[in-house]
Every structure is written in C-alpha cells, then in structure tokens.
mmCIF file of C-alpha atoms in Angstrom:
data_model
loop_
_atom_site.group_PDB
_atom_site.id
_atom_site.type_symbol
_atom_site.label_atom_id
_atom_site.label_comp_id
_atom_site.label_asym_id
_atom_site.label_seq_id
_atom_site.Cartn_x
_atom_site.Cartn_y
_atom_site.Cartn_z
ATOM 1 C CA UNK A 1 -12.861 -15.259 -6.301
ATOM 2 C CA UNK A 2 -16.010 -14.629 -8.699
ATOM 3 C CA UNK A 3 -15.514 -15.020 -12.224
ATOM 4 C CA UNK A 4 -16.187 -11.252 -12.755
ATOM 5 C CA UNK A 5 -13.240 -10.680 -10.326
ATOM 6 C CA UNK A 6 -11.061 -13.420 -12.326
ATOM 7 C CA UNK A 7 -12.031 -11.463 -15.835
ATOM 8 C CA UNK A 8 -11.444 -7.660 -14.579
ATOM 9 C CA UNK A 9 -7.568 -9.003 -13.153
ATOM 10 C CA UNK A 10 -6.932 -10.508 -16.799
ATOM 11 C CA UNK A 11 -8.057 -7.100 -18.554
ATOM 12 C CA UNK A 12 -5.724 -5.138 -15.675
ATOM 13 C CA UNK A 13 -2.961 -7.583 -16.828
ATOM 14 C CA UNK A 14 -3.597 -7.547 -21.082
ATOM 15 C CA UNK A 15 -4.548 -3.329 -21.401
ATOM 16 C CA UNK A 16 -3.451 -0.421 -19.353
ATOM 17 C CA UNK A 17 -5.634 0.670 -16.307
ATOM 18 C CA UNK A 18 -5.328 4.587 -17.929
ATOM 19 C CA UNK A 19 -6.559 3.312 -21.297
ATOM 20 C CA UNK A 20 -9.383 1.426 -19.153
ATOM 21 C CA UNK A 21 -10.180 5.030 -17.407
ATOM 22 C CA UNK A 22 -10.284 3.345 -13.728
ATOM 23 C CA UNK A 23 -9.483 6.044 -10.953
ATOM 24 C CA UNK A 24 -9.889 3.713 -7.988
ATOM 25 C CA UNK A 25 -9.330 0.084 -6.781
ATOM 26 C CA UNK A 26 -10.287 -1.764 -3.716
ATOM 27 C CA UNK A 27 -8.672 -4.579 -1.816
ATOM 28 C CA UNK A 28 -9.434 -6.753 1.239
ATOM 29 C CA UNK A 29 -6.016 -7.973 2.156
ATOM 30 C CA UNK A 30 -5.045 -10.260 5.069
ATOM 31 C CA UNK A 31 -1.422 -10.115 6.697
ATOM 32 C CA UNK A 32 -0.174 -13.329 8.636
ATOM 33 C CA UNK A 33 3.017 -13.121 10.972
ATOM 34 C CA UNK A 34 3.075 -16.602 13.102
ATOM 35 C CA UNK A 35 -0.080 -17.201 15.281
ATOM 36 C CA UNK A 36 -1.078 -13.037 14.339
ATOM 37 C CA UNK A 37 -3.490 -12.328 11.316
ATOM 38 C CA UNK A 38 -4.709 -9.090 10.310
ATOM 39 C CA UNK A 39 -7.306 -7.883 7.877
ATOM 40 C CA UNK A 40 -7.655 -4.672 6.417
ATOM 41 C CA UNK A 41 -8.832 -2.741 3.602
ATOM 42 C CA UNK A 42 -6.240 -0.992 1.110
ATOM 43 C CA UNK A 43 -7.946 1.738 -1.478
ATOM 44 C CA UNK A 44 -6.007 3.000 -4.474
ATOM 45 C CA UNK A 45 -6.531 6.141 -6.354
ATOM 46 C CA UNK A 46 -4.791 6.506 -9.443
ATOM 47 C CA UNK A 47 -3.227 9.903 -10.145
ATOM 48 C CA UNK A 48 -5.249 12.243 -12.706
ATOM 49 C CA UNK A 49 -5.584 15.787 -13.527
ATOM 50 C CA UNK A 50 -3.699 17.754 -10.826
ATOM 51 C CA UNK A 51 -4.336 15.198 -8.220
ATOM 52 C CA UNK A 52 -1.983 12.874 -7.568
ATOM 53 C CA UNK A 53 -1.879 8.921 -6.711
ATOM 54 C CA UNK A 54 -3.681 8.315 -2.939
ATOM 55 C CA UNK A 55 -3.295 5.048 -0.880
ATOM 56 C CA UNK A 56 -5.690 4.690 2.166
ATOM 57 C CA UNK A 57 -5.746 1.866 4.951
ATOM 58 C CA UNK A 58 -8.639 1.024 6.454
ATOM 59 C CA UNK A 59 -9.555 4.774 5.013
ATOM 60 C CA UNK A 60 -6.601 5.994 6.685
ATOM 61 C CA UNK A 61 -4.800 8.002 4.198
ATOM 62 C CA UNK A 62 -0.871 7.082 4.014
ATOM 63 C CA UNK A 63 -0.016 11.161 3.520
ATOM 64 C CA UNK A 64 0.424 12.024 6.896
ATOM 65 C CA UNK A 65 2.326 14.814 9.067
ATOM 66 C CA UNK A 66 2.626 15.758 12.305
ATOM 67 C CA UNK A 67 5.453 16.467 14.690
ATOM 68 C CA UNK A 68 6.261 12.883 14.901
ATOM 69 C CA UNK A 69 7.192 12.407 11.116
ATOM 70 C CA UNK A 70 6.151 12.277 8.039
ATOM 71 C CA UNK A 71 4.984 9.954 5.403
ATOM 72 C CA UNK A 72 4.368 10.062 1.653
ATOM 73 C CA UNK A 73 3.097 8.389 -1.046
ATOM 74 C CA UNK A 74 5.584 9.237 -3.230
ATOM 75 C CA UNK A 75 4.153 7.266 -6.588
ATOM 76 C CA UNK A 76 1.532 4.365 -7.859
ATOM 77 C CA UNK A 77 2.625 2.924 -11.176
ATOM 78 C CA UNK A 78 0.460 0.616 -13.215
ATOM 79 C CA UNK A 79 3.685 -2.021 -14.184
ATOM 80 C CA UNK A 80 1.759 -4.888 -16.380
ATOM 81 C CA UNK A 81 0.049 -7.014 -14.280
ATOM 82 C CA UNK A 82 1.549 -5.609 -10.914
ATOM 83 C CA UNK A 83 1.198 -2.226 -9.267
ATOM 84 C CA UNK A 84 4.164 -0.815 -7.863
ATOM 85 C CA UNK A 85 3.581 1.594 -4.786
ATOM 86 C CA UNK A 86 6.433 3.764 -3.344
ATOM 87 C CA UNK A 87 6.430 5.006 0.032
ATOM 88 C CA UNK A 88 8.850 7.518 2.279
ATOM 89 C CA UNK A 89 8.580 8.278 5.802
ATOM 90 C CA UNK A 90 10.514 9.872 8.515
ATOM 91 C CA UNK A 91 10.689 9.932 12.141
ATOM 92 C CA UNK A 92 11.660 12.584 14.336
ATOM 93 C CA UNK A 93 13.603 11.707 17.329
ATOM 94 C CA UNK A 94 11.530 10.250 20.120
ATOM 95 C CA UNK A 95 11.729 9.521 23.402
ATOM 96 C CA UNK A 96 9.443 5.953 24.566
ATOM 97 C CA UNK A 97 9.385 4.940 28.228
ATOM 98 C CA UNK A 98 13.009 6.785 28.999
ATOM 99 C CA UNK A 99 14.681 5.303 25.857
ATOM 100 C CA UNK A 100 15.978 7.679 23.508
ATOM 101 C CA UNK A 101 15.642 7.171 19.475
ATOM 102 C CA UNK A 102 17.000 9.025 17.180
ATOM 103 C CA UNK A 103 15.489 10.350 14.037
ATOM 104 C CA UNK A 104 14.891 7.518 11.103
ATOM 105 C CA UNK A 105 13.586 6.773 7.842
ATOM 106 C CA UNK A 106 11.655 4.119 6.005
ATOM 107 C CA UNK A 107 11.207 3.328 2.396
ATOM 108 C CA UNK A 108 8.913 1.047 1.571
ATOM 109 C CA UNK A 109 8.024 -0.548 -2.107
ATOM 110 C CA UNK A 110 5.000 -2.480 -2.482
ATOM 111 C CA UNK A 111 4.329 -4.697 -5.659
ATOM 112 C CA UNK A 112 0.647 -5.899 -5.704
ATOM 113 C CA UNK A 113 -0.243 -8.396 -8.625
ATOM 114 C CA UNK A 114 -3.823 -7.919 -8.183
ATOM 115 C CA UNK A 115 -4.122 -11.237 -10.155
ATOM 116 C CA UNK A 116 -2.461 -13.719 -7.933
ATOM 117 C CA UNK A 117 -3.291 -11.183 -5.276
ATOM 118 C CA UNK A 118 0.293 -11.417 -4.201
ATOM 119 C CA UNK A 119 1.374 -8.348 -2.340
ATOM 120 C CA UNK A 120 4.878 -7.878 -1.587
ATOM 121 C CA UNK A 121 6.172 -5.480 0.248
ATOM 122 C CA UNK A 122 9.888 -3.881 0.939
ATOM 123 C CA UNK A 123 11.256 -1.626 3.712
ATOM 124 C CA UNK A 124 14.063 -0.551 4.027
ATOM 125 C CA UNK A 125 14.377 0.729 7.709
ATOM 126 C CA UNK A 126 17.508 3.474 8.981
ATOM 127 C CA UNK A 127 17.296 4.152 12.732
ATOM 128 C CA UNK A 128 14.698 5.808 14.991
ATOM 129 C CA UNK A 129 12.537 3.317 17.288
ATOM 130 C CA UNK A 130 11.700 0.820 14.061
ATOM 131 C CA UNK A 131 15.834 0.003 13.655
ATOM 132 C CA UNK A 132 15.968 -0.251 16.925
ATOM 133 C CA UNK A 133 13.258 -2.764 17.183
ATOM 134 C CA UNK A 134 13.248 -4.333 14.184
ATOM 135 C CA UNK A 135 17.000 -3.903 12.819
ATOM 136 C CA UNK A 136 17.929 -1.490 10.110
ATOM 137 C CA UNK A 137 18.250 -3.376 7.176
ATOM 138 C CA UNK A 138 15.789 -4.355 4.589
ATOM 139 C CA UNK A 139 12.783 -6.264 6.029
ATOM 140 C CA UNK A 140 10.506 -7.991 2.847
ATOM 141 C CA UNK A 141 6.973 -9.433 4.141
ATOM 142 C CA UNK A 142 4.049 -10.916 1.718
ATOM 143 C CA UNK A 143 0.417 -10.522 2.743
ATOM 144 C CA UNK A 144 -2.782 -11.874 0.182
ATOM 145 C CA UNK A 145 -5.164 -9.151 -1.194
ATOM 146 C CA UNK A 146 -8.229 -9.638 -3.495
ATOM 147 C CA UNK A 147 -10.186 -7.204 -5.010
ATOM 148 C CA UNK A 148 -13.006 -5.773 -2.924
ATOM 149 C CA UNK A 149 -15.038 -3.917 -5.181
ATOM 150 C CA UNK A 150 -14.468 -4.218 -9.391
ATOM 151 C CA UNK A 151 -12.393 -1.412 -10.036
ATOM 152 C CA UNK A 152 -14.471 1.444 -11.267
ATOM 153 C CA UNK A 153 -13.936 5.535 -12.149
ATOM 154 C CA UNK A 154 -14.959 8.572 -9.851
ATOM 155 C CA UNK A 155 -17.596 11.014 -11.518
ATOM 156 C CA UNK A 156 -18.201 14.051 -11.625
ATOM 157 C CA UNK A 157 -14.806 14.697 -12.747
#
C-alpha cells in the first residue's frame, strides 16, 4: 500500500468520514477458501440527503428483487476505524434439480477496518437451499480488501 493510501486509512480512523464529506469508497478485495481465490471490487456509498447507504460488487448493486428473493442493504455505519455493513435477504422457496427448498433467510454483518484491510464477515443462514448446503447456523469468513481509489465525494450534489 502507497503512503497516500496508509495516510487517508489513519484520517478514516482519527476524524469521522461525515465530518471529512466522503460519499464513496473503493476496495479491491480478495477472498481465499482452500485452493479457491477470488477477486472483486466492493464500492461504498455513504448515505446523504434522501439517499440512502449503497453497496455494489463488482458494480452489482446488493438491493436486489425478483421472484427469487430479496436482498437489502439495510445500513453502512462509519464505527471508528471499522465500517459496519448490515445485510438481509430472503429466499423464496425453490425447487433445484427435483429437490425441494423451502423459503430462507440470511443476515449478514460485515466489519471492514479499511486500515488493516481486514474484512470480516457474518451470516447467519435459516433454511432455503443455503441451510441446506451450507448448514443453518452462523457461518463467519475473513477476506483482505485495500482501498482502490482514495476515497473521494460525488459532485454535483
């Protein structure tokens, strides 16, 4: 990490990002599970205004519906030096190569110290195809993010 990179994380951690007027950050983050890595890019808008907090991967934006489920970003809080995303989704029931799921829900908490670049994140899976899979239980992963671009506000606001 450039020294720029190294002196915007220690502002994020000593003064609040709303005080600092930044609307978006951008990470590179890399997630490792055995002999399977995966990059991708994580963008976070902080709420303002009437518009509230976005989280996009790989530009994808995490608010999504469709008959399948639904999933919302349901807050991004600024919690000195970490940032604390919470996430809700819900799964209709499905049916996947003749096996039956029932409906299920996820809650997820991420905690991103965009210092360490630490993320860490926290589901908490209930049924559908996932606790089937997976289990239902609480599943808690860590991936690596840095910052991709020095945080900076939108204009024209």
């Amino acid at each position: 990490m450039n020294l720029s990179k190294i002196l915007v994380c220690l502002c994020l951690y000593a003064i609040s990002l709303s005080a600092w007027s930044i609307d978006v950050m951008e990470f590179r983050c890399t997630r490792k599970e055995k002999d399977y890595t995966e990059e991708y890019d994580m963008k976070i808008t902080l709420a303002s205004g009437n518009q509230k907090a976005k989280v996009y991967l790989d530009d994808r934006d995490l608010d999504q519906s469709d008959e399948f489920g639904k999933q919302i970003v349901k807050s991004v809080t600024m919690a000195r030096p970490n940032i604390v995303i919470l996430i809700e989704a819900s799964f209709a029931p499905e049916k996947v190569m003749d096996v039956a799921y029932p409906a299920g829900t996820v809650s997820t908490q991420m905690t991103l110290d965009p210092i360490t670049g630490k993320l860490k994140k926290v589901e908490k899976i209930q049924g559908g195809i996932l606790g089937a899979t997976i289990g239902n239980g609480t599943q808690v992963t860590e991936e690596s993010c840095a910052l991709a671009k020095m945080p900076y506000r939108v204009t024209g606001k």
